[in-house]
Structure formats: C-alpha cells, structure tokens
Coordinates of C-alpha atoms and ligand atoms in Angstrom, one line a residue:
M82 CA -45.4 -43.4 11.6
Q83 CA -43.7 -40.3 12.8
R84 CA -40.4 -39.4 11.1
G85 CA -37.3 -40.7 12.9
S86 CA -39.3 -43.1 15.1
H87 CA -37.3 -46.0 13.8
H88 CA -34.1 -44.7 15.2
E89 CA -32.3 -44.0 18.4
A90 CA -30.8 -40.5 19.0
W91 CA -27.3 -39.7 20.2
S92 CA -27.3 -39.3 24.0
S93 CA -25.5 -36.0 23.8
R94 CA -23.9 -33.4 21.6
F95 CA -20.5 -34.7 22.6
A96 CA -21.4 -38.3 21.7
F97 CA -22.4 -37.1 18.2
L98 CA -19.2 -35.1 17.9
L99 CA -17.0 -38.1 18.8
A100 CA -18.9 -40.3 16.3
A101 CA -18.7 -37.8 13.5
V102 CA -15.0 -37.1 14.1
G103 CA -14.5 -40.8 14.4
S104 CA -16.1 -41.2 11.0
A105 CA -14.0 -38.5 9.5
V106 CA -10.7 -39.6 11.0
G107 CA -9.6 -42.8 9.3
L108 CA -7.3 -44.4 6.8
G109 CA -7.8 -41.3 4.8
N110 CA -5.9 -39.3 7.4
I111 CA -3.2 -41.7 8.5
W112 CA -2.6 -43.8 5.4
K113 CA -3.7 -41.6 2.5
F114 CA -3.0 -38.0 3.5
P115 CA 0.7 -38.5 4.3
Y116 CA 1.5 -40.4 1.1
V117 CA -0.6 -38.2 -1.2
T118 CA 1.1 -35.2 0.3
G119 CA 4.5 -36.9 -0.2
V120 CA 3.7 -37.7 -3.8
N121 CA 2.3 -34.2 -4.6
G122 CA 5.1 -32.2 -3.3
G123 CA 4.4 -31.4 0.4
G124 CA 3.3 -27.9 1.5
A125 CA 1.7 -26.8 -1.8
F126 CA -0.7 -29.7 -1.6
V127 CA -1.5 -29.1 2.1
L128 CA -2.4 -25.5 1.3
V129 CA -4.7 -26.4 -1.6
Y130 CA -6.2 -29.1 0.6
V131 CA -7.0 -26.8 3.5
A132 CA -8.6 -24.3 1.0
C133 CA -10.8 -27.1 -0.4
V134 CA -11.9 -28.1 3.1
I135 CA -12.9 -24.6 4.0
L136 CA -14.5 -23.4 0.8
V137 CA -16.0 -26.6 -0.6
V138 CA -16.3 -29.3 2.0
I139 CA -17.6 -27.5 5.1
P140 CA -20.5 -25.8 3.3
I141 CA -21.6 -29.2 1.9
L142 CA -21.1 -30.8 5.3
I143 CA -23.5 -28.3 6.8
G144 CA -26.0 -29.1 4.0
E145 CA -25.6 -32.8 4.6
L146 CA -26.2 -32.6 8.3
L147 CA -29.1 -30.2 7.8
I148 CA -30.8 -32.6 5.4
G149 CA -30.1 -35.5 7.7
R150 CA -31.6 -33.9 10.8
R151 CA -34.6 -32.4 9.1
G152 CA -35.4 -35.8 7.4
G153 CA -34.7 -37.8 10.5
E154 CA -34.4 -41.1 8.6
S155 CA -31.9 -43.0 6.5
P156 CA -30.6 -40.9 3.5
A157 CA -33.1 -42.4 1.1
N158 CA -36.2 -41.7 3.3
S159 CA -34.9 -38.4 4.4
M160 CA -34.4 -37.2 0.8
A161 CA -37.9 -38.5 -0.1
A162 CA -39.5 -36.7 2.9
L163 CA -37.7 -33.4 2.2
A164 CA -38.5 -33.5 -1.5
K165 CA -42.1 -33.8 -0.5
D166 CA -41.9 -31.0 2.1
E167 CA -40.2 -28.7 -0.3
N168 CA -42.5 -29.6 -3.3
R169 CA -39.6 -31.0 -5.3
H170 CA -39.6 -33.9 -7.6
S171 CA -39.8 -37.3 -5.8
S172 CA -36.8 -38.6 -7.8
W173 CA -34.6 -36.7 -5.3
E174 CA -34.9 -39.9 -3.2
I175 CA -32.4 -41.3 -5.7
L176 CA -29.7 -39.0 -4.2
G177 CA -30.3 -40.7 -0.8
W178 CA -29.9 -44.2 -2.4
L179 CA -26.8 -43.0 -4.2
G180 CA -25.4 -42.1 -0.8
I181 CA -26.2 -45.5 0.7
I182 CA -24.8 -47.4 -2.2
A183 CA -21.6 -45.3 -2.2
A184 CA -21.1 -45.9 1.5
F185 CA -21.6 -49.6 1.0
L186 CA -19.1 -49.7 -1.9
I187 CA -16.5 -47.8 0.0
L188 CA -16.9 -50.2 2.9
T189 CA -16.2 -53.2 0.7
F190 CA -12.7 -52.1 -0.1
Y191 CA -12.0 -49.9 3.0
S192 CA -12.3 -53.1 5.1
V193 CA -9.7 -54.8 2.9
I194 CA -7.1 -52.1 3.7
A195 CA -8.2 -51.9 7.3
G196 CA -7.4 -55.7 7.3
W197 CA -3.8 -54.9 6.4
S198 CA -3.5 -52.8 9.5
L199 CA -4.8 -55.6 11.7
A200 CA -2.3 -58.0 10.0
Y201 CA 0.5 -55.4 10.7
V202 CA -0.4 -55.2 14.4
L203 CA 0.4 -58.8 14.6
E204 CA 3.5 -58.6 12.3
T205 CA 5.1 -55.7 14.2
A206 CA 4.3 -57.2 17.6
K207 CA 6.0 -60.5 16.6
G208 CA 9.1 -58.4 15.8
S209 CA 9.2 -59.4 12.1
F210 CA 10.7 -56.0 11.2
E211 CA 13.6 -56.1 13.6
N212 CA 16.7 -54.9 11.6
I213 CA 15.0 -55.5 8.4
D214 CA 16.1 -53.7 5.2
A215 CA 14.0 -52.2 2.4
T216 CA 13.9 -55.5 0.4
G217 CA 12.9 -57.5 3.4
S218 CA 10.1 -55.0 4.3
R219 CA 8.8 -55.1 0.8
E220 CA 8.8 -58.9 0.8
I221 CA 6.6 -59.0 3.9
F222 CA 4.1 -56.6 2.4
D223 CA 4.1 -58.3 -1.0
G224 CA 3.8 -61.6 0.7
L225 CA 0.7 -60.5 2.5
L226 CA -0.9 -59.1 -0.7
A227 CA -0.1 -62.3 -2.6
D228 CA -2.0 -64.4 -0.2
P229 CA -5.8 -64.1 -0.8
L230 CA -6.6 -66.4 2.1
S231 CA -5.0 -64.3 4.8
L232 CA -6.2 -61.0 3.1
G233 CA -9.7 -62.4 3.0
L234 CA -9.6 -63.5 6.7
W235 CA -8.2 -60.2 8.0
H236 CA -10.8 -58.4 5.9
G237 CA -13.4 -60.7 7.4
L238 CA -12.2 -60.1 11.0
F239 CA -12.4 -56.4 10.5
M240 CA -15.8 -56.6 8.9
G241 CA -16.9 -58.8 11.8
I242 CA -15.9 -56.3 14.4
T243 CA -17.6 -53.5 12.4
M244 CA -20.8 -55.6 12.3
F245 CA -20.6 -56.3 16.0
V246 CA -20.5 -52.6 16.8
V247 CA -23.2 -51.6 14.4
S248 CA -25.5 -54.5 15.4
R249 CA -25.7 -53.1 19.0
G250 CA -27.3 -49.9 17.9
V251 CA -26.5 -46.2 18.2
K252 CA -26.1 -45.9 22.0
K253 CA -24.7 -49.3 23.0
G254 CA -22.7 -49.8 19.8
L255 CA -21.6 -46.8 17.9
E256 CA -21.4 -44.4 20.9
R257 CA -19.6 -46.8 23.2
A258 CA -17.1 -47.8 20.6
V259 CA -16.1 -44.2 19.7
T260 CA -16.0 -43.1 23.3
V261 CA -13.3 -45.7 24.0
M262 CA -11.4 -45.5 20.7
L263 CA -11.3 -41.9 19.7
P264 CA -9.7 -40.6 22.9
S265 CA -7.2 -43.5 22.8
L266 CA -6.5 -42.6 19.2
F267 CA -5.6 -39.0 20.1
V268 CA -3.4 -40.1 22.9
I269 CA -1.5 -42.7 20.7
L270 CA -1.1 -40.1 18.0
L271 CA 0.3 -37.5 20.4
V272 CA 2.7 -40.1 21.8
L273 CA 3.9 -40.9 18.3
V274 CA 4.3 -37.2 17.4
G275 CA 6.3 -36.7 20.6
Y276 CA 8.5 -39.6 19.7
A277 CA 9.0 -38.3 16.2
A278 CA 9.9 -34.9 17.6
I279 CA 12.6 -36.3 19.8
A280 CA 14.0 -39.1 17.7
G281 CA 13.3 -37.9 14.2
E282 CA 14.0 -35.0 11.9
F283 CA 11.1 -32.9 13.0
K284 CA 12.2 -29.6 11.5
R285 CA 12.6 -31.1 8.1
A286 CA 9.2 -32.7 8.3
F287 CA 7.7 -29.4 9.4
D288 CA 9.2 -27.6 6.5
F289 CA 8.1 -30.3 4.1
L290 CA 4.5 -30.0 5.2
F291 CA 4.3 -26.2 5.5
T292 CA 6.7 -24.7 3.0
T293 CA 4.7 -23.9 -0.1
D294 CA 6.2 -24.1 -3.5
F295 CA 3.5 -22.5 -5.6
S296 CA 5.0 -23.9 -8.8
K297 CA 3.8 -27.3 -7.7
I298 CA 0.1 -26.4 -7.8
D299 CA -1.6 -27.5 -11.0
A300 CA -5.0 -28.8 -12.1
N301 CA -4.1 -32.3 -11.1
V302 CA -3.0 -31.3 -7.6
I303 CA -6.3 -29.5 -7.2
L304 CA -8.3 -32.5 -8.4
I305 CA -6.6 -34.8 -6.0
A306 CA -7.0 -32.4 -3.1
V307 CA -10.7 -32.0 -3.7
G308 CA -11.2 -35.8 -3.8
Q309 CA -9.1 -36.3 -0.7
A310 CA -11.0 -33.6 1.2
F311 CA -14.3 -35.2 0.5
F312 CA -13.1 -38.6 1.4
S313 CA -11.2 -37.5 4.5
V314 CA -14.1 -35.5 6.1
S315 CA -16.6 -38.2 5.1
V316 CA -18.6 -35.8 3.1
G317 CA -20.7 -36.3 -0.1
I318 CA -22.6 -39.5 0.6
G319 CA -24.9 -40.7 3.2
A320 CA -22.6 -41.4 6.2
L321 CA -22.8 -38.1 8.0
M322 CA -26.3 -37.5 6.7
T323 CA -27.3 -40.7 8.6
Y324 CA -25.4 -39.5 11.7
G325 CA -27.2 -36.2 11.3
A326 CA -30.6 -37.9 11.5
Y327 CA -29.8 -39.0 15.1
L328 CA -28.8 -35.5 16.1
P329 CA -30.8 -33.7 18.8
R330 CA -32.4 -30.4 17.7
D331 CA -30.6 -28.1 20.0
V332 CA -27.2 -28.7 18.5
S333 CA -25.7 -26.1 16.2
I334 CA -24.9 -27.7 12.8
P335 CA -22.6 -24.9 11.5
K336 CA -20.5 -25.1 14.7
M337 CA -20.3 -28.9 14.7
S338 CA -19.3 -28.9 11.0
C339 CA -16.4 -26.6 11.6
V340 CA -15.2 -28.6 14.6
I341 CA -15.5 -31.9 12.7
A342 CA -13.5 -30.5 9.7
A343 CA -10.9 -28.9 11.9
A344 CA -10.4 -32.0 14.0
D345 CA -10.1 -34.1 10.8
T346 CA -7.5 -31.8 9.3
L347 CA -5.6 -31.6 12.6
V348 CA -5.3 -35.4 12.7
A349 CA -4.1 -35.5 9.1
V350 CA -1.4 -33.0 9.8
L351 CA -0.4 -34.7 13.1
A352 CA -0.2 -38.0 11.2
G353 CA 2.2 -36.3 8.8
L354 CA 4.2 -35.0 11.8
A355 CA 4.4 -38.5 13.2
I356 CA 5.5 -40.1 10.0
F357 CA 7.8 -37.8 8.0
P358 CA 10.3 -37.0 10.8
I359 CA 11.0 -40.8 10.9
V360 CA 11.0 -41.1 7.1
F361 CA 13.6 -38.4 6.9
A362 CA 15.7 -39.5 9.8
Y363 CA 16.2 -42.9 8.3
G364 CA 16.8 -41.6 4.8
L365 CA 13.6 -43.1 3.3
E366 CA 11.6 -41.8 0.4
P367 CA 8.6 -39.4 1.3
G368 CA 7.1 -39.9 -2.2
E369 CA 7.0 -43.7 -1.9
G370 CA 3.2 -43.8 -2.5
P371 CA 0.6 -46.2 -1.0
G372 CA 3.3 -48.3 0.5
L373 CA 4.6 -45.4 2.7
I374 CA 3.3 -46.7 6.0
F375 CA 3.3 -50.4 5.2
V376 CA 6.7 -50.7 3.6
T377 CA 8.7 -47.6 4.4
L378 CA 7.8 -47.0 8.0
P379 CA 8.4 -50.6 9.3
I380 CA 12.0 -50.3 8.2
A381 CA 12.4 -47.4 10.6
F382 CA 10.5 -49.3 13.3
G383 CA 12.9 -52.2 12.8
Q384 CA 15.9 -50.0 13.5
M385 CA 14.8 -47.6 16.2
P386 CA 15.2 -48.4 19.9
G387 CA 11.8 -49.6 21.2
G388 CA 10.6 -49.9 17.6
T389 CA 8.6 -53.0 18.1
F390 CA 6.5 -51.2 20.7
I391 CA 6.2 -47.9 18.8
G392 CA 5.4 -49.8 15.6
T393 CA 2.7 -51.9 17.2
L394 CA 1.2 -48.8 18.7
F395 CA 1.2 -47.2 15.3
F396 CA -0.8 -50.0 13.7
V397 CA -3.2 -50.2 16.6
L398 CA -3.9 -46.5 16.0
L399 CA -4.5 -47.2 12.3
A400 CA -7.0 -50.0 13.1
F401 CA -8.9 -47.9 15.6
A402 CA -9.2 -45.0 13.2
A403 CA -10.4 -47.4 10.5
L404 CA -13.0 -48.9 12.7
T405 CA -14.6 -45.7 13.8
S406 CA -14.9 -44.9 10.1
S407 CA -16.2 -48.2 8.9
I408 CA -19.1 -48.2 11.3
S409 CA -20.3 -45.0 9.6
L410 CA -20.0 -46.7 6.3
L411 CA -22.2 -49.7 7.3
E412 CA -24.8 -47.6 9.3
P413 CA -26.5 -46.0 6.3
T414 CA -27.4 -49.3 4.8
V415 CA -28.6 -50.7 8.1
S416 CA -30.6 -47.6 8.9
R417 CA -32.5 -47.9 5.6
L418 CA -33.1 -51.6 6.1
V419 CA -34.5 -51.2 9.7
E420 CA -37.0 -48.7 8.3
Q421 CA -38.5 -51.6 6.5
R422 CA -41.4 -52.9 8.6
D423 CA -40.4 -55.6 11.1
W424 CA -36.8 -55.8 10.0
K425 CA -34.6 -56.1 13.1
R426 CA -31.2 -54.5 13.5
V427 CA -29.1 -57.6 14.2
P428 CA -30.1 -59.8 11.2
V429 CA -30.1 -56.8 8.9
T430 CA -26.5 -55.9 10.0
I431 CA -25.3 -59.4 9.5
C432 CA -26.8 -59.6 6.0
A433 CA -25.3 -56.2 5.0
G434 CA -21.9 -57.0 6.5
V435 CA -21.6 -60.4 4.9
A436 CA -22.7 -58.9 1.6
A437 CA -20.0 -56.2 1.9
W438 CA -17.4 -58.8 2.8
L439 CA -18.3 -60.9 -0.3
V440 CA -18.1 -57.9 -2.6
G441 CA -14.9 -56.9 -0.9
L442 CA -13.3 -60.2 -2.1
G443 CA -13.2 -58.6 -5.5
S444 CA -10.7 -56.1 -4.0
V445 CA -8.9 -58.9 -2.2
F446 CA -8.3 -60.7 -5.4
S447 CA -7.2 -57.5 -7.1
F448 CA -3.9 -57.8 -5.3
N449 CA -3.2 -61.4 -6.4
N450 CA -5.2 -63.8 -8.6
W451 CA -6.9 -60.9 -10.4
A452 CA -4.0 -58.5 -10.5
D453 CA -4.0 -58.5 -14.3
F454 CA -7.8 -58.5 -14.6
T455 CA -8.7 -55.0 -15.7
P456 CA -12.5 -55.1 -16.5
L457 CA -12.7 -51.7 -18.2
G458 CA -9.2 -52.0 -19.7
I459 CA -10.5 -51.0 -23.2
F460 CA -11.0 -47.4 -22.0
P461 CA -7.7 -45.6 -21.8
T462 CA -8.5 -43.9 -18.4
F463 CA -9.1 -47.3 -16.9
A464 CA -6.3 -49.1 -18.7
N465 CA -4.4 -50.6 -15.8
K466 CA -7.2 -50.4 -13.2
T467 CA -8.0 -53.6 -11.2
V468 CA -11.4 -54.1 -9.5
F469 CA -10.1 -52.4 -6.4
D470 CA -8.8 -49.5 -8.4
L471 CA -12.1 -49.1 -10.2
L472 CA -14.1 -49.2 -7.0
D473 CA -11.8 -46.6 -5.4
Y474 CA -12.0 -44.4 -8.5
L475 CA -15.8 -44.7 -8.8
A476 CA -16.4 -43.9 -5.2
T477 CA -13.7 -41.3 -4.5
N478 CA -13.5 -39.4 -7.8
I479 CA -17.1 -39.7 -9.0
L480 CA -19.7 -40.7 -6.4
L481 CA -18.4 -38.5 -3.5
P482 CA -18.1 -35.2 -5.5
L483 CA -21.3 -35.9 -7.5
G484 CA -23.2 -36.6 -4.3
G485 CA -21.6 -33.5 -2.7
M486 CA -22.7 -31.4 -5.6
L487 CA -26.2 -32.6 -5.6
I488 CA -26.4 -32.1 -1.8
A489 CA -25.2 -28.5 -2.3
I490 CA -27.8 -27.9 -5.0
F491 CA -30.6 -29.3 -3.0
A492 CA -29.7 -27.5 0.2
G493 CA -28.7 -24.3 -1.5
W494 CA -31.2 -23.9 -4.3
L495 CA -34.2 -26.2 -3.8
M496 CA -34.9 -26.0 -0.1
A497 CA -36.8 -22.9 1.0
K498 CA -34.7 -20.3 2.7
K499 CA -37.0 -20.5 5.6
S500 CA -36.4 -24.2 6.1
T501 CA -32.6 -23.9 6.1
L502 CA -32.6 -20.9 8.4
D503 CA -34.9 -22.8 10.8
E504 CA -32.9 -26.0 10.7
L505 CA -29.6 -24.2 11.2
G506 CA -31.0 -22.1 14.0
L507 CA -29.6 -19.0 12.4
T508 CA -30.9 -15.6 11.6
D509 CA -30.4 -14.1 8.1
G510 CA -27.1 -12.6 9.2
P511 CA -23.5 -12.9 7.9
V512 CA -22.9 -16.5 8.9
Y513 CA -25.9 -17.7 7.1
R514 CA -25.2 -15.5 4.1
V515 CA -21.6 -16.8 3.8
W516 CA -22.8 -20.4 4.0
R517 CA -25.5 -19.8 1.4
F518 CA -23.2 -18.1 -1.0
L519 CA -20.6 -20.9 -0.7
V520 CA -23.1 -23.7 -1.0
R521 CA -25.0 -22.2 -3.9
F522 CA -22.1 -21.0 -6.0
V523 CA -18.6 -22.0 -4.8
S524 CA -19.0 -25.7 -3.9
P525 CA -21.1 -26.8 -6.9
V526 CA -19.0 -24.8 -9.4
A527 CA -15.7 -26.1 -7.9
V528 CA -16.9 -29.7 -8.1
G529 CA -18.2 -29.1 -11.6
L530 CA -14.8 -27.8 -12.7
V531 CA -13.1 -30.7 -11.2
F532 CA -15.3 -33.0 -13.2
L533 CA -14.5 -31.2 -16.4
F534 CA -10.8 -31.5 -15.8
N535 CA -11.2 -35.1 -14.9
L536 CA -12.9 -35.9 -18.2
A537 CA -10.6 -33.8 -20.3
Ligands
LIG715 N1 -13.3 -40.4 6.3 C1 -12.9 -41.7 6.4 C2 -11.4 -41.7 6.3 O1 -10.8 -40.7 6.2 C3 -13.5 -42.7 5.5 C4 -15.0 -42.5 5.5 C5 -15.9 -42.9 6.4 C6 -15.8 -41.9 4.5 N2 -17.1 -42.6 6.1 C7 -17.1 -42.0 4.9 C8 -15.5 -41.4 3.3 C9 -18.1 -41.4 4.1 C10 -16.5 -40.9 2.5 C11 -17.8 -40.9 2.9 O2 -10.8 -42.7 6.2

C-alpha cells in the first residue's frame, strides 16, 4: 500500500496552521506558563524560556514535521519507513512508538486538569465566587479535588468531547473544531487582556514579565524552562509529527515552525498579561503555584464588577485551549491503529479514549483517595510524588526531552543531507545551515546537559 494512503490530508496550509497552533496553545500556556513564571521570578524566566524556544525547540520542531511529512504515516510507521529509506537500523521505529505512548500518557492526566476547567466554567457561571475570600476560594478548589466522583465525571466529559472530535476524522473533526475554537480563543484572550489593561495593574505586570534580574537564572530555572518549552510547543513526541504526516508537500516546514512557535509564545505572554495585572490589583500572590488560576484568580473575579461574566469567559478560554491540544494527543494513537488493516476510525477512537480515561483515573485518585500513595517513594527524587506527579514528571521531564533529542539526532545526523534538503524545500544556503547546525549540535547537547543536571 502506498505510504500515507490510510490518512486524510489537511485541506489547506491554513487549516494545518490552526491545528498545529491549537495543539501548541493549551493548558501549558494559560495554566502553567503564568504560574511557573511567577514561581521562578518573572522576567528572567521569560528570557531563558524564549532562548530555549528559539535555539532548542524550533530546530527540533522542524525535524519533527520533516520526519512526519516524509514518512506520511503515524510516528511508528513513519520512523520505520524512514529508517529503511535511510539505511538505518530498524529499531528506530521504537522512537515512533515512544512518541505515541508519551502522547497517550500525557492525554491521561491532561484530561483530568482540563476537567477542572470545565468544572470551573459551571462554578463561575453559577456565581459561586461572588465576594469570596481566599479561604472560601481554596475551599471550593479543595472540595473539587477531594471528590473523585466529580473529578472522574468532568475528566470523562472532557475525554468524551475529545473522542467525538477525533472520531470524525481530520477534515470533519480536527479541522472544524480548530477553525471554530482557535479564533474564538484569540478573541477571548484579547478581551481579557484589554480588561486587565483597564482594570488591573498593567504596568506592574508588564515589568514583572519583562524586567530581567539575571541573578535569578540558575541551572534549575534553565531546566524548568527547557521542559516547559517542549511541553508548550508540543514538541518532542508524536503529536506534531502526526500532524506533519497530513501536511501537503507545497508547505514550507521552516516557516510553519517559526509561526507555530511564535504564536505559542505570544499566547503564553498574553495569558500572563491577562492574569498578572489582576493578581497585582487585588494584592494576590504571583508565586502561588499551580493554584494560581484556580484559587487566586477567582477571588479577583468575585470582587470585580462583571466578574461572573469575565470569569466564566476565562474558563471557557481554558477549556477551548485544552481541547485543541487534547485532540493532538489522542490522534497519534488513533493514526497508528487505523493503519492496522480493517480497523475503523470510530471504534478505534472509542477504545483509545476509554483506555486513556481509565488510566487517567489514577491521576484523579492522586488528589484524594491516593493522595498519600507514592509508588516510587523509596527513591529520594520521587519521595512525595503521587501517580499524577510521576506521570507528569515522566512525560514532561524525561520522555519529551528524550524524544526531542532522538528526533534531532535522526534528522540531523542520520538522514542524508539530500533527503532533508529536499523535504524542507531549501537550497544549501544560510537558513539550512543554521538549522542543521542547531539540530546537530545545539539542541541535543542542550537536552543532554539538562539530563545531566537533572540526575545530579
Ligand atoms: N502544548 C500543549 C499545551 O501547551 C500540550 C500538548 C499537546 C503537548 N500536544 C502535545 C505537549 C504534545 C507535548 C507534546 O498545553
């Protein structure tokens, strides 16, 4: 069978761009980036983060899309095909499987957090936060986390919507969903930034995000920035590799990669500019941590005029962003399964989604019944880590950078120069040379160093 014949292609370059930006923009931008920036001292972290995106993540993203499009199949089959084309060992197929498994694992806990955002749409719309104080807000959040039944149901609802979209296929499912949701997401985000600029302490937030205190940069900040950059741009595993397989040949991969990374970074910064002015205006704590948008922000929504509306809008934004990402986490598994002879998309999607929901229950229980269950507790690094923490650690700090490093090695060292030149549609000029230098030397070495520090 001809390569790629199992799959639909994107109907246009723009459709691909929306889908890829949709994958990149997610909880990582709106939930994680602001709080990680807050905890790690603001501007210094932002600077390191942007450097990681440009020097490490974009080169790997180019490699990932290039492998995906040249292979034309799911990550596993694309890697197998390319290993053969390039006369490399067939075990490179394992890299593809690693990507599929990593995407699946991330989906299992991603959907649990995305479930919180659905719960909060309802909670804010009901007006539960009106005139609430810090204790009250924390009680609502802790109450949600303590209740495995509602967590499991919200997680199930979110997974169900993801499955619905993916089951309809590339054009009718993925494309339609992102075409509606991504532009809405941008509009909502701009409205929120506008609101924060008028009603909040915008200048202070701006200084917080962009004034760099170099003394705050240390190995740990770099480590966190690299992990966050991989996660936020969706790079390092099979998600964008799978999207690349559906990419028409006339699209320039280097250009697309820069646009995807730039849009993702822009949204992260805008999310910071929507959130921190409000945090400062209401005297709240920017370094609050993971609870920043679920505990801290609702206090402000409860006090501000029109806060019920603005708050609801905010959590709708979060849910949309999460959904356009979760579909890219389910798609790699589904794309591999439909390559199996006679396996149809709908049943395959249902099986994969239900399996991800079941595994995700481990993360659901991590916040209540299993809160004290630390499976790897005998190792000091994992001392207090729940099942959820372990999955997050394994995926974000190990599988993503490892996958990214192997992608860089394959695209930079093992593919023939002629193949990469041809696939990127470039001549052997400055753009190609810069990419090749970064992907061969800078990205793998940077990731290797991060691993060393991580282990030490
Ligand atoms: N990038 C998404 C976010 O920021 C999450 C995500 C979607 C992802 N697909 C991925 C992360 C693939 C890593 C790999 O929320």
